[in-house]
PDB file of C-alpha atoms in Angstrom:
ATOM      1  CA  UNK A   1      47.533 141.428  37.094  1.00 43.00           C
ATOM      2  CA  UNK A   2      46.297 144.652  35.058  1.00 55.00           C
ATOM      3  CA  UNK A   3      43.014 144.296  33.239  1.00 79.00           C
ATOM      4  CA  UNK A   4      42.778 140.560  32.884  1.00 83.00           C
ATOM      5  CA  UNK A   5      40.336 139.686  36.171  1.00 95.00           C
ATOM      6  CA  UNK A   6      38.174 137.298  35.990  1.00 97.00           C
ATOM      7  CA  UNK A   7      39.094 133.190  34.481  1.00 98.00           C
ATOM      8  CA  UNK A   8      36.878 130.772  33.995  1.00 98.00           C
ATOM      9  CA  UNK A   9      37.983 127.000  33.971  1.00 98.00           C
ATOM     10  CA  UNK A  10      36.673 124.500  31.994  1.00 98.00           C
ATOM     11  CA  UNK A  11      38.045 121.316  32.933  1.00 97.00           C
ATOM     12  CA  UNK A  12      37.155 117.674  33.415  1.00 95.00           C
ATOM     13  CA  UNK A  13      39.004 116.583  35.956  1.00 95.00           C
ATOM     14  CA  UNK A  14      38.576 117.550  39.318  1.00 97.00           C
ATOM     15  CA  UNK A  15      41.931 117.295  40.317  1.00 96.00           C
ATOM     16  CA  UNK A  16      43.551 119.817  37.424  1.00 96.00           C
ATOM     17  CA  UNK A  17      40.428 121.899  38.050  1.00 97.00           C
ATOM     18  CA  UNK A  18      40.812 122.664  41.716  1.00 97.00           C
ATOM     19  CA  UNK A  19      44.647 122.790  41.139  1.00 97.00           C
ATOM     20  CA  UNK A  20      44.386 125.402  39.062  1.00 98.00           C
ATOM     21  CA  UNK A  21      41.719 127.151  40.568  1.00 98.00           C
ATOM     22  CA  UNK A  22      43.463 127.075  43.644  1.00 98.00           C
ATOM     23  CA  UNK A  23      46.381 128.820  42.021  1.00 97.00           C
ATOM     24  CA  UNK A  24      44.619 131.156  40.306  1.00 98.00           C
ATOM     25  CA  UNK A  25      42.566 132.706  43.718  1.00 97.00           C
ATOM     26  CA  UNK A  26      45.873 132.258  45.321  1.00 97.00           C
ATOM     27  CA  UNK A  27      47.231 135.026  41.993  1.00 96.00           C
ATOM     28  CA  UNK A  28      44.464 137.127  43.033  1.00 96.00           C
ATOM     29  CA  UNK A  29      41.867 136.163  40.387  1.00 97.00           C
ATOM     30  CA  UNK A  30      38.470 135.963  40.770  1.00 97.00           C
ATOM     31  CA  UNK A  31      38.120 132.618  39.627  1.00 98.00           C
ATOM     32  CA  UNK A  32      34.888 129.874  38.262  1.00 98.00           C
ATOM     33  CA  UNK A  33      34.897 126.630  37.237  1.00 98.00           C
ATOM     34  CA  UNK A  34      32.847 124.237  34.855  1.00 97.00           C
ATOM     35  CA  UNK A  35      33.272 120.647  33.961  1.00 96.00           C
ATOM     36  CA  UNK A  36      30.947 120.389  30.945  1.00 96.00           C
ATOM     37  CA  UNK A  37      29.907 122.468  28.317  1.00 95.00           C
ATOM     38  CA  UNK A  38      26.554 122.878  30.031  1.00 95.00           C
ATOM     39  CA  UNK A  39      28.090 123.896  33.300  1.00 96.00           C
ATOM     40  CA  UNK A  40      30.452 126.576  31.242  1.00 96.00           C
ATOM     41  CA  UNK A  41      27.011 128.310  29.575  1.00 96.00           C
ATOM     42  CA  UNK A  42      25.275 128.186  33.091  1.00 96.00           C
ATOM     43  CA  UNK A  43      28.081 130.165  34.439  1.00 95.00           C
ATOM     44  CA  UNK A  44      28.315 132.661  31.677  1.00 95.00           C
ATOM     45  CA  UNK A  45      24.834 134.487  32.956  1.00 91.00           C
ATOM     46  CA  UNK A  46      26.544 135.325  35.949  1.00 94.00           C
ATOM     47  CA  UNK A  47      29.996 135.061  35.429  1.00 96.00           C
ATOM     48  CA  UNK A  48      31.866 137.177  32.942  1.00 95.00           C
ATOM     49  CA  UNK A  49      35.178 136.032  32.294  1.00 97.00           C
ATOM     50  CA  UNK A  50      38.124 138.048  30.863  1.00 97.00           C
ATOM     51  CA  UNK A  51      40.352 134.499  30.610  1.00 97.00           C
ATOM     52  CA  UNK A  52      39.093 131.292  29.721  1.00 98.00           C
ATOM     53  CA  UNK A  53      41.218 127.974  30.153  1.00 98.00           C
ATOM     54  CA  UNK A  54      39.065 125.483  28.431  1.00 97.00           C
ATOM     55  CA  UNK A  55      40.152 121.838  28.243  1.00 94.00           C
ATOM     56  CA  UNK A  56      39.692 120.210  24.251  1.00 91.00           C
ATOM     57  CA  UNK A  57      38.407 116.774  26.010  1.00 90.00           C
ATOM     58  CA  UNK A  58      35.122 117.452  28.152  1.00 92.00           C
ATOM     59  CA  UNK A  59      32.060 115.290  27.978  1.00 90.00           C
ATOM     60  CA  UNK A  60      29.507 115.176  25.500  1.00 89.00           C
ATOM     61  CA  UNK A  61      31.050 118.216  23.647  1.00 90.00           C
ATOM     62  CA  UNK A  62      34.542 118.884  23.011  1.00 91.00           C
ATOM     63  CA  UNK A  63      36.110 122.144  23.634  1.00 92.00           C
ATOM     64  CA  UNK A  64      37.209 122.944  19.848  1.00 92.00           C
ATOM     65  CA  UNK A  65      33.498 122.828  19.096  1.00 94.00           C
ATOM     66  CA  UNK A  66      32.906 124.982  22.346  1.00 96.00           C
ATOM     67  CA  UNK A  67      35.499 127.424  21.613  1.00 96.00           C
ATOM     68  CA  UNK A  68      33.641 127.880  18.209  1.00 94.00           C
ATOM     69  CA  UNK A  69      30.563 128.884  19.406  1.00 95.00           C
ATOM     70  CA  UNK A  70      32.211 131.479  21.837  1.00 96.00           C
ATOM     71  CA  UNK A  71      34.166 133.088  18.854  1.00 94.00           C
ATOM     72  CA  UNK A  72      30.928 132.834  17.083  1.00 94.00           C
ATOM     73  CA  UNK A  73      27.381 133.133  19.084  1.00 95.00           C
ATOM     74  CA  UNK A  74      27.564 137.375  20.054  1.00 95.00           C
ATOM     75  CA  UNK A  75      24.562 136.313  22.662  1.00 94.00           C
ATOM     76  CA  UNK A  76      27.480 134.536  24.651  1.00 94.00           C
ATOM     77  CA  UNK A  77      29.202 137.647  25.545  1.00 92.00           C
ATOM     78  CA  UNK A  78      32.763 135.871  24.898  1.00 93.00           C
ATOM     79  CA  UNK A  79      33.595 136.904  21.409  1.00 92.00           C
ATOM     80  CA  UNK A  80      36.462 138.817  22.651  1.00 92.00           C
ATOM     81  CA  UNK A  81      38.006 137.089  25.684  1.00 96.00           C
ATOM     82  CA  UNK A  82      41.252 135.369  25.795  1.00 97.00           C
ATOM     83  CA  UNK A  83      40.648 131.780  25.174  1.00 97.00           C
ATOM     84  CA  UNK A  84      43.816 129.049  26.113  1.00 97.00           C
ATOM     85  CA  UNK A  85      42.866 125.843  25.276  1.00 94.00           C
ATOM     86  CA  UNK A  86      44.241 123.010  27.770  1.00 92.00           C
ATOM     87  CA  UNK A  87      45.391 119.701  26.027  1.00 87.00           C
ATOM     88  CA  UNK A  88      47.126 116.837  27.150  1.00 82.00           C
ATOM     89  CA  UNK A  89      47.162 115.833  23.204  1.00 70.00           C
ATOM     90  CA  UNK A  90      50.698 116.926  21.950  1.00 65.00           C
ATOM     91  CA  UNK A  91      49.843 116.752  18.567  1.00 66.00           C
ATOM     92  CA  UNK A  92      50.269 119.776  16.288  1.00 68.00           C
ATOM     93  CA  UNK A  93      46.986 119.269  14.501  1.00 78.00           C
ATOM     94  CA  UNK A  94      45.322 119.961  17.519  1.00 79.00           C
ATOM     95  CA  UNK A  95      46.720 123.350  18.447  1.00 77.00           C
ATOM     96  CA  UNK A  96      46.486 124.439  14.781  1.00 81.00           C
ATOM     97  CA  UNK A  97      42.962 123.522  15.032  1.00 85.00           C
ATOM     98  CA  UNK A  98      42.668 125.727  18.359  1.00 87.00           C
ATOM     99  CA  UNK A  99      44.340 128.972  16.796  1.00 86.00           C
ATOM    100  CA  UNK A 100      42.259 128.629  13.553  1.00 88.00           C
ATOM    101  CA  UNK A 101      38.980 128.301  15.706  1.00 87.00           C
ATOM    102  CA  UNK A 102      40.527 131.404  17.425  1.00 91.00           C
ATOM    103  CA  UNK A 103      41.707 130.572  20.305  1.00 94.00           C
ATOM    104  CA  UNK A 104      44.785 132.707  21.890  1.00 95.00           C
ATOM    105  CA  UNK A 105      46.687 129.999  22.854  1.00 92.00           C
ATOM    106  CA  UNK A 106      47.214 126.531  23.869  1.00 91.00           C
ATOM    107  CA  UNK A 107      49.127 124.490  27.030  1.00 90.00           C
ATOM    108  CA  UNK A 108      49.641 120.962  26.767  1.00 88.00           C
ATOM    109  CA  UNK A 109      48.783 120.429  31.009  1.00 90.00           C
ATOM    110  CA  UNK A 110      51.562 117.552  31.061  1.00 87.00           C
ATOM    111  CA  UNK A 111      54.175 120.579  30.342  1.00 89.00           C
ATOM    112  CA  UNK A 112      52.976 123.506  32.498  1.00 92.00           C
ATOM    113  CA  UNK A 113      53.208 123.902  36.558  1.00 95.00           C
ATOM    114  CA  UNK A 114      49.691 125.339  37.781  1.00 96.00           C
ATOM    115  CA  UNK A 115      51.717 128.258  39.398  1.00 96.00           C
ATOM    116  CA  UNK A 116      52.547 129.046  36.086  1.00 96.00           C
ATOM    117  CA  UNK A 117      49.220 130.072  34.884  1.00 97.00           C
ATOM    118  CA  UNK A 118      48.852 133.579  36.188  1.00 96.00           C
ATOM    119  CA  UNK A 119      52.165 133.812  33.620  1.00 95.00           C
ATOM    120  CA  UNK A 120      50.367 132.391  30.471  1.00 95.00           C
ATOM    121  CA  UNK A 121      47.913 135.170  31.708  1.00 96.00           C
ATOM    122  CA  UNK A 122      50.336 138.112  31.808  1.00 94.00           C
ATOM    123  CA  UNK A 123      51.665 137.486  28.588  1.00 93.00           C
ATOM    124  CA  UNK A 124      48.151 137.376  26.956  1.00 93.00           C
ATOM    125  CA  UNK A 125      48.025 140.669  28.589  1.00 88.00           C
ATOM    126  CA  UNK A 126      51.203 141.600  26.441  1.00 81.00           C
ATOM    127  CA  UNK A 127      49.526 141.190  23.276  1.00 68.00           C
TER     128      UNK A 127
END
């Protein structure tokens, strides 16, 4: 864990979120979590992430539409964090759709181990 700190999660369900939160603070990250888009902008006045796992399903708005107004709105603060977006959708138009709205990377959750996160985060460190 070098310079990449601080991950926010934005996820839906409560059961992925406090799994991966879980593993995260057990890595050694400070960690947050959100389960909307609302409760993702409340955090960002306190809370300024370095890593961002944000799901592409959340309620009312959905996290391609989130993820471009974080690439986009400078007030935000999150123009230049790493941004994974978490899918259970394995469908390639999705995860194009992700790295042209500039996001960093994508997991389909069905294929990754919540131990392996603090790897997806090293290797965004790598880049």
């Amino acid at each position: 864990m070098a310079g990449l700190k601080n991950v926010l999660v934005v996820e839906d369900d409560a059961m992925i979120r406090d799994l991966y939160k879980m593993a995260l603070a057990n890595a050694e990250y400070a960690v947050e979590v959100a389960d909307s888009a609302d409760e993702l902008y409340a955090k960002l006045d306190r809370f300024k992430p370095d890593v961002m796992f944000l799901d592409v399903m959340l309620p009312g708005t959905s996290g391609l539409e989130i993820l471009k107004e974080l690439r986009t709105n400078p007030e935000l603060g999150c123009q230049n964090i790493k941004v994974v977006v978490l899918t259970n959708l394995a469908q390639r138009t999705v995860a194009d759709n992700a790295m042209e709205n500039g996001a960093d990377g994508y997991i389909i959750k069905a294929d990754i181990l919540p131990k392996d996160l603090p790897k997806v985060i090293e290797s965004l460190e790598k880049d």
